mmCIF file of C-alpha atoms in Angstrom:
data_model
loop_
_atom_site.group_PDB
_atom_site.id
_atom_site.type_symbol
_atom_site.label_atom_id
_atom_site.label_comp_id
_atom_site.label_asym_id
_atom_site.label_seq_id
_atom_site.Cartn_x
_atom_site.Cartn_y
_atom_site.Cartn_z
ATOM 1 C CA MET A 1 8.374 5.137 27.133
ATOM 2 C CA THR A 2 8.067 7.341 24.055
ATOM 3 C CA GLU A 3 7.513 11.054 24.655
ATOM 4 C CA LEU A 4 5.625 13.144 22.069
ATOM 5 C CA HIS A 5 6.741 16.739 21.540
ATOM 6 C CA TRP A 6 6.268 19.638 19.151
ATOM 7 C CA THR A 7 8.367 22.657 18.233
ATOM 8 C CA GLU A 8 8.159 25.351 15.538
ATOM 9 C CA ARG A 9 10.606 26.588 12.929
ATOM 10 C CA ASP A 10 9.824 29.419 10.518
ATOM 11 C CA GLY A 11 6.128 29.174 11.254
ATOM 12 C CA VAL A 12 5.875 25.402 10.781
ATOM 13 C CA SER A 13 4.842 23.053 13.589
ATOM 14 C CA LEU A 14 7.166 20.047 13.812
ATOM 15 C CA HIS A 15 6.423 16.867 15.738
ATOM 16 C CA TYR A 16 9.136 14.675 17.225
ATOM 17 C CA LYS A 17 9.441 11.712 19.571
ATOM 18 C CA LEU A 18 11.997 10.967 22.260
ATOM 19 C CA SER A 19 12.671 7.608 23.865
ATOM 20 C CA GLY A 20 15.337 5.793 25.844
ATOM 21 C CA SER A 21 18.538 7.032 27.439
ATOM 22 C CA GLY A 22 22.185 6.898 26.469
ATOM 23 C CA ARG A 23 24.005 7.820 23.267
ATOM 24 C CA SER A 24 22.227 10.379 21.062
ATOM 25 C CA LEU A 25 20.633 8.782 17.993
ATOM 26 C CA VAL A 26 18.691 10.725 15.341
ATOM 27 C CA LEU A 27 16.494 8.739 12.930
ATOM 28 C CA ILE A 28 15.201 10.275 9.682
ATOM 29 C CA HIS A 29 12.348 8.663 7.753
ATOM 30 C CA GLU A 30 11.688 8.208 4.027
ATOM 31 C CA LEU A 31 9.533 10.183 1.577
ATOM 32 C CA SER A 32 6.453 7.967 1.943
ATOM 33 C CA GLY A 33 6.815 7.460 5.675
ATOM 34 C CA THR A 34 6.667 9.004 9.125
ATOM 35 C CA SER A 35 8.688 8.676 12.301
ATOM 36 C CA ASP A 36 6.718 5.450 12.886
ATOM 37 C CA SER A 37 8.620 3.845 10.000
ATOM 38 C CA TRP A 38 11.469 3.220 12.464
ATOM 39 C CA ASP A 39 9.330 1.219 14.920
ATOM 40 C CA GLU A 40 10.545 -2.213 13.816
ATOM 41 C CA VAL A 41 14.208 -1.193 14.060
ATOM 42 C CA LEU A 42 13.722 0.232 17.542
ATOM 43 C CA LYS A 43 12.034 -2.978 18.708
ATOM 44 C CA ARG A 44 15.255 -4.805 17.857
ATOM 45 C CA LEU A 45 17.866 -2.204 18.770
ATOM 46 C CA GLY A 46 18.037 -2.629 22.521
ATOM 47 C CA GLY A 47 18.911 -0.039 25.157
ATOM 48 C CA GLY A 48 21.681 2.493 25.508
ATOM 49 C CA TYR A 49 20.289 5.147 23.147
ATOM 50 C CA ARG A 50 18.489 8.457 23.535
ATOM 51 C CA VAL A 51 16.474 8.352 20.315
ATOM 52 C CA LEU A 52 14.980 11.321 18.493
ATOM 53 C CA ARG A 53 12.806 10.771 15.434
ATOM 54 C CA ALA A 54 10.861 13.612 13.889
ATOM 55 C CA ASP A 55 8.004 13.757 11.423
ATOM 56 C CA GLN A 56 9.179 15.797 8.464
ATOM 57 C CA ARG A 57 7.156 18.868 7.548
ATOM 58 C CA GLY A 58 4.048 17.676 5.741
ATOM 59 C CA ALA A 59 4.246 14.179 7.270
ATOM 60 C CA GLY A 60 2.861 12.406 10.314
ATOM 61 C CA LEU A 61 1.836 14.813 13.069
ATOM 62 C CA SER A 62 3.862 17.735 11.717
ATOM 63 C CA GLU A 63 2.091 20.620 10.015
ATOM 64 C CA LYS A 64 0.750 20.046 6.506
ATOM 65 C CA VAL A 65 2.425 22.935 4.725
ATOM 66 C CA ARG A 66 1.296 24.555 1.486
ATOM 67 C CA GLN A 67 4.692 25.688 0.218
ATOM 68 C CA PRO A 68 7.490 23.827 -1.583
ATOM 69 C CA PHE A 69 10.437 22.557 0.462
ATOM 70 C CA ASP A 70 13.843 21.032 -0.143
ATOM 71 C CA VAL A 71 16.408 18.819 1.561
ATOM 72 C CA ALA A 72 18.130 21.789 3.209
ATOM 73 C CA ALA A 73 14.842 22.861 4.824
ATOM 74 C CA MET A 74 14.274 19.317 6.074
ATOM 75 C CA ALA A 75 17.745 19.242 7.614
ATOM 76 C CA GLN A 76 17.102 22.579 9.331
ATOM 77 C CA ASP A 77 13.794 21.219 10.643
ATOM 78 C CA THR A 78 15.568 18.201 12.112
ATOM 79 C CA LEU A 79 18.149 20.464 13.719
ATOM 80 C CA ALA A 80 15.310 22.487 15.251
ATOM 81 C CA ALA A 81 13.913 19.305 16.792
ATOM 82 C CA ILE A 82 17.357 18.332 18.108
ATOM 83 C CA THR A 83 17.744 21.765 19.686
ATOM 84 C CA ALA A 84 14.245 21.776 21.180
ATOM 85 C CA ALA A 85 14.808 18.314 22.626
ATOM 86 C CA GLY A 86 18.106 19.307 24.209
ATOM 87 C CA LEU A 87 19.725 16.267 22.619
ATOM 88 C CA GLU A 88 23.414 16.287 23.423
ATOM 89 C CA ALA A 89 26.284 15.840 20.978
ATOM 90 C CA PRO A 90 27.903 13.721 19.685
ATOM 91 C CA TYR A 91 25.176 12.351 17.445
ATOM 92 C CA THR A 92 24.711 9.229 15.414
ATOM 93 C CA ILE A 93 22.403 10.040 12.504
ATOM 94 C CA ALA A 94 20.583 7.439 10.414
ATOM 95 C CA GLY A 95 18.455 8.071 7.340
ATOM 96 C CA ILE A 96 16.514 5.896 4.914
ATOM 97 C CA ALA A 97 16.086 6.619 1.163
ATOM 98 C CA SER A 98 15.378 10.361 0.745
ATOM 99 C CA GLY A 99 15.908 10.613 4.503
ATOM 100 C CA ALA A 100 19.521 9.623 3.874
ATOM 101 C CA ALA A 101 19.991 12.797 1.822
ATOM 102 C CA ILE A 102 18.560 14.793 4.723
ATOM 103 C CA ALA A 103 20.925 12.950 7.072
ATOM 104 C CA VAL A 104 23.930 13.855 4.904
ATOM 105 C CA GLU A 105 22.851 17.505 4.737
ATOM 106 C CA LEU A 106 22.346 17.591 8.516
ATOM 107 C CA ALA A 107 25.686 15.914 9.197
ATOM 108 C CA ALA A 108 27.447 18.448 6.971
ATOM 109 C CA MET A 109 25.807 21.257 8.945
ATOM 110 C CA LEU A 110 26.729 19.776 12.337
ATOM 111 C CA GLY A 111 30.320 18.926 11.429
ATOM 112 C CA GLY A 112 32.306 17.555 14.349
ATOM 113 C CA ASP A 113 29.174 17.061 16.462
ATOM 114 C CA VAL A 114 28.338 13.988 14.356
ATOM 115 C CA GLU A 115 30.025 10.820 15.558
ATOM 116 C CA GLN A 116 28.850 8.499 12.789
ATOM 117 C CA LEU A 117 26.327 8.197 9.999
ATOM 118 C CA LEU A 118 24.168 5.313 8.741
ATOM 119 C CA LEU A 119 22.658 5.609 5.257
ATOM 120 C CA CYS A 120 20.063 2.992 4.254
ATOM 121 C CA SER A 121 19.098 2.676 0.560
ATOM 122 C CA PRO A 122 20.365 6.242 0.118
ATOM 123 C CA ALA A 123 18.946 8.588 -2.519
ATOM 124 C CA LEU A 124 21.663 11.244 -2.618
ATOM 125 C CA LYS A 125 21.349 12.398 -6.209
ATOM 126 C CA ALA A 126 18.330 12.604 -8.476
ATOM 127 C CA ASN A 127 18.094 10.000 -11.208
ATOM 128 C CA PRO A 128 17.438 11.957 -14.441
ATOM 129 C CA ASP A 129 15.575 8.974 -15.892
ATOM 130 C CA ARG A 130 13.046 9.105 -13.039
ATOM 131 C CA ARG A 131 12.624 12.859 -12.693
ATOM 132 C CA ASP A 132 9.544 13.165 -14.902
ATOM 133 C CA TYR A 133 8.025 10.082 -13.285
ATOM 134 C CA LEU A 134 8.425 11.555 -9.795
ATOM 135 C CA LEU A 135 6.903 14.881 -10.801
ATOM 136 C CA GLN A 136 3.997 13.191 -12.577
ATOM 137 C CA ARG A 137 3.428 10.801 -9.670
ATOM 138 C CA GLY A 138 3.243 13.679 -7.218
ATOM 139 C CA ALA A 139 0.894 15.653 -9.451
ATOM 140 C CA LYS A 140 -1.412 12.657 -9.887
ATOM 141 C CA ALA A 141 -1.572 12.081 -6.124
ATOM 142 C CA CYS A 142 -2.368 15.756 -5.576
ATOM 143 C CA ARG A 143 -5.175 15.673 -8.147
ATOM 144 C CA GLU A 144 -6.665 12.266 -7.435
ATOM 145 C CA GLY A 145 -5.548 11.272 -3.937
ATOM 146 C CA MET A 146 -3.010 8.827 -2.552
ATOM 147 C CA ARG A 147 -4.961 5.717 -3.529
ATOM 148 C CA SER A 148 -4.428 6.633 -7.188
ATOM 149 C CA VAL A 149 -0.657 6.032 -6.911
ATOM 150 C CA ILE A 150 -0.318 3.399 -4.202
ATOM 151 C CA ASP A 151 -0.073 0.402 -6.522
ATOM 152 C CA VAL A 152 2.652 1.862 -8.743
ATOM 153 C CA VAL A 153 4.611 2.992 -5.663
ATOM 154 C CA PHE A 154 4.388 -0.259 -3.740
ATOM 155 C CA GLU A 155 5.160 -2.552 -6.673
ATOM 156 C CA ARG A 156 8.753 -1.294 -6.498
ATOM 157 C CA SER A 157 9.209 -0.060 -2.923
ATOM 158 C CA TYR A 158 7.292 -2.817 -1.081
ATOM 159 C CA PRO A 159 6.549 -5.711 -3.494
ATOM 160 C CA GLU A 160 4.763 -8.849 -2.340
ATOM 161 C CA ASP A 161 7.966 -10.889 -2.102
ATOM 162 C CA MET A 162 9.320 -8.401 0.435
ATOM 163 C CA ILE A 163 6.422 -8.783 2.871
ATOM 164 C CA ALA A 164 7.858 -10.649 5.848
ATOM 165 C CA ASP A 165 5.188 -9.468 8.288
ATOM 166 C CA ARG A 166 1.724 -8.820 6.869
ATOM 167 C CA ALA A 167 0.671 -6.666 9.841
ATOM 168 C CA VAL A 168 3.693 -4.378 9.380
ATOM 169 C CA TYR A 169 2.931 -4.087 5.665
ATOM 170 C CA ASP A 170 -0.762 -3.354 6.232
ATOM 171 C CA GLU A 171 0.041 -0.649 8.776
ATOM 172 C CA TYR A 172 2.564 0.983 6.432
ATOM 173 C CA ARG A 173 0.050 0.876 3.580
ATOM 174 C CA SER A 174 -2.600 2.535 5.749
ATOM 175 C CA ARG A 175 -0.189 5.291 6.747
ATOM 176 C CA PHE A 176 0.652 5.842 3.079
ATOM 177 C CA LEU A 177 -3.024 6.352 2.240
ATOM 178 C CA ALA A 178 -3.242 8.966 5.016
ATOM 179 C CA ILE A 179 -0.469 11.152 3.521
ATOM 180 C CA ASP A 180 -1.473 14.708 2.625
ATOM 181 C CA PRO A 181 -1.479 14.658 -1.215
ATOM 182 C CA PHE A 182 -0.148 18.187 -1.678
ATOM 183 C CA CYS A 183 2.748 17.541 0.688
ATOM 184 C CA TYR A 184 3.424 14.273 -1.121
ATOM 185 C CA GLU A 185 3.650 16.184 -4.396
ATOM 186 C CA GLN A 186 6.169 18.586 -2.849
ATOM 187 C CA ALA A 187 8.197 15.703 -1.401
ATOM 188 C CA ASN A 188 8.368 14.102 -4.838
ATOM 189 C CA ALA A 189 9.573 17.399 -6.300
ATOM 190 C CA MET A 190 12.223 17.533 -3.568
ATOM 191 C CA LEU A 191 13.422 14.036 -4.461
ATOM 192 C CA ALA A 192 13.358 14.817 -8.191
ATOM 193 C CA ASN A 193 15.857 17.619 -7.563
ATOM 194 C CA VAL A 194 17.963 16.184 -4.742
ATOM 195 C CA ASP A 195 21.735 16.523 -4.994
ATOM 196 C CA ALA A 196 23.835 15.926 -1.884
ATOM 197 C CA THR A 197 27.153 16.132 -3.752
ATOM 198 C CA VAL A 198 28.404 19.208 -1.886
ATOM 199 C CA ALA A 199 27.181 18.028 1.510
ATOM 200 C CA LYS A 200 28.684 14.549 1.200
ATOM 201 C CA SER A 201 32.082 16.055 0.346
ATOM 202 C CA LYS A 202 32.069 17.725 3.785
ATOM 203 C CA LEU A 203 31.595 14.526 5.792
ATOM 204 C CA ASN A 204 34.486 13.587 8.073
ATOM 205 C CA CYS A 205 32.815 11.009 10.306
ATOM 206 C CA PRO A 206 32.630 7.249 9.673
ATOM 207 C CA VAL A 207 29.770 6.448 7.281
ATOM 208 C CA LEU A 208 28.153 3.020 6.984
ATOM 209 C CA VAL A 209 25.968 2.499 3.917
ATOM 210 C CA LEU A 210 23.429 -0.312 3.560
ATOM 211 C CA ALA A 211 22.305 -1.375 0.079
ATOM 212 C CA GLY A 212 19.558 -3.927 -0.529
ATOM 213 C CA THR A 213 20.098 -6.946 -2.758
ATOM 214 C CA ARG A 214 16.480 -6.693 -3.919
ATOM 215 C CA ASP A 215 16.090 -2.919 -3.977
ATOM 216 C CA LEU A 216 14.299 -2.093 -7.238
ATOM 217 C CA LEU A 217 14.669 1.672 -6.753
ATOM 218 C CA ARG A 218 18.261 1.965 -5.540
ATOM 219 C CA PRO A 219 20.163 -1.153 -6.679
ATOM 220 C CA VAL A 220 23.567 -1.873 -5.164
ATOM 221 C CA ASP A 221 25.526 -0.438 -8.098
ATOM 222 C CA HIS A 222 23.415 2.715 -8.020
ATOM 223 C CA VAL A 223 24.046 3.125 -4.294
ATOM 224 C CA ARG A 224 27.761 2.541 -4.793
ATOM 225 C CA ALA A 225 27.855 5.359 -7.357
ATOM 226 C CA ASP A 226 25.762 7.629 -5.128
ATOM 227 C CA VAL A 227 28.144 7.369 -2.173
ATOM 228 C CA ALA A 228 31.349 7.668 -4.194
ATOM 229 C CA GLY A 229 33.448 10.498 -2.842
ATOM 230 C CA ILE A 230 32.414 10.067 0.796
ATOM 231 C CA ALA A 231 35.487 9.755 2.981
ATOM 232 C CA HIS A 232 35.581 6.954 5.589
ATOM 233 C CA CYS A 233 32.707 5.128 3.861
ATOM 234 C CA ASP A 234 31.925 1.419 4.193
ATOM 235 C CA LEU A 235 29.220 -0.213 2.046
ATOM 236 C CA ARG A 236 27.409 -3.292 3.312
ATOM 237 C CA VAL A 237 24.981 -5.317 1.186
ATOM 238 C CA VAL A 238 21.952 -6.736 3.011
ATOM 239 C CA GLU A 239 19.077 -8.972 1.934
ATOM 240 C CA SER A 240 16.298 -6.425 1.538
ATOM 241 C CA GLY A 241 14.172 -4.321 -0.739
ATOM 242 C CA HIS A 242 14.053 -0.528 -0.719
ATOM 243 C CA ILE A 243 12.389 0.161 2.634
ATOM 244 C CA MET A 244 14.829 -1.895 4.654
ATOM 245 C CA ILE A 245 13.883 -0.411 8.017
ATOM 246 C CA LEU A 246 10.651 -2.407 7.621
ATOM 247 C CA GLN A 247 11.821 -5.213 5.345
ATOM 248 C CA ALA A 248 15.118 -5.997 7.114
ATOM 249 C CA PRO A 249 14.901 -4.231 10.495
ATOM 250 C CA GLU A 250 17.304 -6.607 12.252
ATOM 251 C CA ALA A 251 20.021 -5.832 9.695
ATOM 252 C CA VAL A 252 19.538 -2.101 10.270
ATOM 253 C CA ALA A 253 19.495 -2.491 14.056
ATOM 254 C CA GLY A 254 22.636 -4.624 13.810
ATOM 255 C CA ALA A 255 24.362 -1.952 11.737
ATOM 256 C CA LEU A 256 23.567 0.672 14.367
ATOM 257 C CA ARG A 257 24.920 -1.573 17.111
ATOM 258 C CA ASP A 258 28.072 -2.197 15.079
ATOM 259 C CA LEU A 259 28.610 1.539 14.649
ATOM 260 C CA HIS A 260 28.325 2.194 18.360
ATOM 261 C CA GLN A 261 30.520 -0.750 19.313
ATOM 262 C CA SER A 262 33.161 0.448 16.867
ATOM 263 C CA ARG A 263 33.253 3.741 18.781
ATOM 264 C CA GLY A 264 33.541 2.053 22.149
ATOM 265 C CA ALA A 265 29.869 2.359 23.092
ATOM 266 C CA LYS A 266 27.959 -0.313 24.926
ATOM 267 C CA ALA A 267 25.106 -1.519 22.730
#
């Protein structure tokens, strides 16, 4: 059973979900998603995990803020949810796309309390060639609504040839259209300026990185460059596009099981 909870940090209401029992697992969603983005992975993961997944500020059932935010604020929000939930260390943390940058920032903050880290299609450093595009995309969505940008977003993040389950795709598309446009603009600005270089240099836990063979936004070579400098890092290439938690959920669930088995956990 999934439990719905809320907490507050610095005057912002934050929604999070708890499910299962066992090893502590924190799941962090992508820029265009919500905590529901992890549903397909959890269906395939199996038992043995106490899972926390939070809606980032401005997303899902968390408060729709009217101020800018950055990766550090998102990491602090996730820590607030962990604390409110009473989730016990050590933690496995997993993040997808921009959520991977939040995961790295959070892991750097928590230090030895993090047992292992999974980064899926990670966006750890802003691509200068895409900065103007991200800022313009966010501004257009804020002016004209989410439907005005959905086609240009999905043609690269969730193209037709990556649709394995039409119902999953349709649900994700509907959630995208429900995003608060101002918060989407701020999230794009966050991604346009992301730089996890300092945080990733502080990581001491095992890190497994998944890169998609058909990721049009973060190709394998780009991911390899992004994670350079992370100690104890293993990169695995999987058959997927950018949003692999929906496009290749079994591969992501398998990676989480492998991480736990490598640490002597029963998955």
